[in-house]
């Protein structure tokens, strides 16, 4: 069974940092591009970042470029999101999502999602 | 406001056919494939349609997608109460950003 489990969320002050993790199981992790998508409570979805299977291609939303860094460790079956200089508008539920096998990173097709980890940025 | 425009709400009665539109531009829908997601209350999104009109296995054929120019549509026929959810279109934009529509809340009356 495909599983994606996010962790690392919590309450953090503006300007501080947080690192999210996504542990996966049930599939060959290094066959798939992975993404982070966030959702503000009660509002819509926002794509955050994506990374190819071998980390050669990385893309970011303009809203997080220069502050967030996506990475992966294929040996540990894990995806990460390092979030720096956090702002109130970064408050959201953060999902990790899998793109289907063979799909390039620049595609918004996500066939599996985790349940999300909540990040709250507030003083 | 989102780069992709969806109506904020839609409704229908059981058995009816409902369509949800998604309007974009030449840099997103006009040049890349469209995906549709369903989000039931309190759950993660689930893919309904990919590559404009393809259904993943397990998605009922009541759900269908289409694309024309810079717009796309999701159609749900034989509406059921369990279809009450939020629906999002999603597409890659050539500005190197992924974009979602603002979402449409579907109510089954």
PDB file of N, CA, C and O in Angstrom, chain A residues 4 7 17 21 27 61 73 76 101 123:
ATOM      1  N   UNK A   4       2.238   7.974   2.318  1.00  0.00           N
ATOM      2  CA  UNK A   4       3.043   9.176   2.460  1.00  0.00           C
ATOM      3  C   UNK A   4       2.660   9.800   3.802  1.00  0.00           C
ATOM      4  O   UNK A   4       1.475  10.078   4.027  1.00  0.00           O
ATOM      5  N   UNK A   7       5.515  15.041   8.489  1.00  0.00           N
ATOM      6  CA  UNK A   7       5.764  15.396   9.889  1.00  0.00           C
ATOM      7  C   UNK A   7       6.596  16.665   9.927  1.00  0.00           C
ATOM      8  O   UNK A   7       7.103  17.125   8.886  1.00  0.00           O
ATOM      9  N   UNK A  17      12.628  29.241  11.209  1.00  0.00           N
ATOM     10  CA  UNK A  17      12.710  28.154  10.224  1.00  0.00           C
ATOM     11  C   UNK A  17      12.014  26.898  10.729  1.00  0.00           C
ATOM     12  O   UNK A  17      11.811  26.724  11.935  1.00  0.00           O
ATOM     13  N   UNK A  21       9.175  16.868   6.827  1.00  0.00           N
ATOM     14  CA  UNK A  21       9.595  15.594   6.262  1.00  0.00           C
ATOM     15  C   UNK A  21       8.389  14.838   5.734  1.00  0.00           C
ATOM     16  O   UNK A  21       7.269  15.025   6.220  1.00  0.00           O
ATOM     17  N   UNK A  27       6.197   1.830  -2.315  1.00  0.00           N
ATOM     18  CA  UNK A  27       6.587   1.991  -3.713  1.00  0.00           C
ATOM     19  C   UNK A  27       8.074   2.320  -3.792  1.00  0.00           C
ATOM     20  O   UNK A  27       8.701   2.665  -2.785  1.00  0.00           O
ATOM     21  N   UNK A  61       7.421  27.594  -6.403  1.00  0.00           N
ATOM     22  CA  UNK A  61       6.473  28.678  -6.605  1.00  0.00           C
ATOM     23  C   UNK A  61       7.173  30.002  -6.315  1.00  0.00           C
ATOM     24  O   UNK A  61       8.060  30.078  -5.455  1.00  0.00           O
ATOM     25  N   UNK A  73      16.020  12.212   0.014  1.00  0.00           N
ATOM     26  CA  UNK A  73      17.042  11.220   0.295  1.00  0.00           C
ATOM     27  C   UNK A  73      16.444   9.878  -0.138  1.00  0.00           C
ATOM     28  O   UNK A  73      15.627   9.290   0.583  1.00  0.00           O
ATOM     29  N   UNK A  76      16.704   6.901   2.126  1.00  0.00           N
ATOM     30  CA  UNK A  76      15.847   6.929   3.323  1.00  0.00           C
ATOM     31  C   UNK A  76      14.369   7.014   2.966  1.00  0.00           C
ATOM     32  O   UNK A  76      13.523   7.163   3.852  1.00  0.00           O
ATOM     33  N   UNK A 101       4.796   7.553 -12.030  1.00  0.00           N
ATOM     34  CA  UNK A 101       6.076   7.105 -12.564  1.00  0.00           C
ATOM     35  C   UNK A 101       6.240   7.546 -14.017  1.00  0.00           C
ATOM     36  O   UNK A 101       5.295   7.478 -14.810  1.00  0.00           O
ATOM     37  N   UNK A 123       3.329  34.998  16.058  1.00  0.00           N
ATOM     38  CA  UNK A 123       4.100  35.419  17.229  1.00  0.00           C
ATOM     39  C   UNK A 123       3.288  35.226  18.500  1.00  0.00           C
ATOM     40  O   UNK A 123       3.781  35.480  19.602  1.00  0.00           O
TER      41      UNK A 123
END
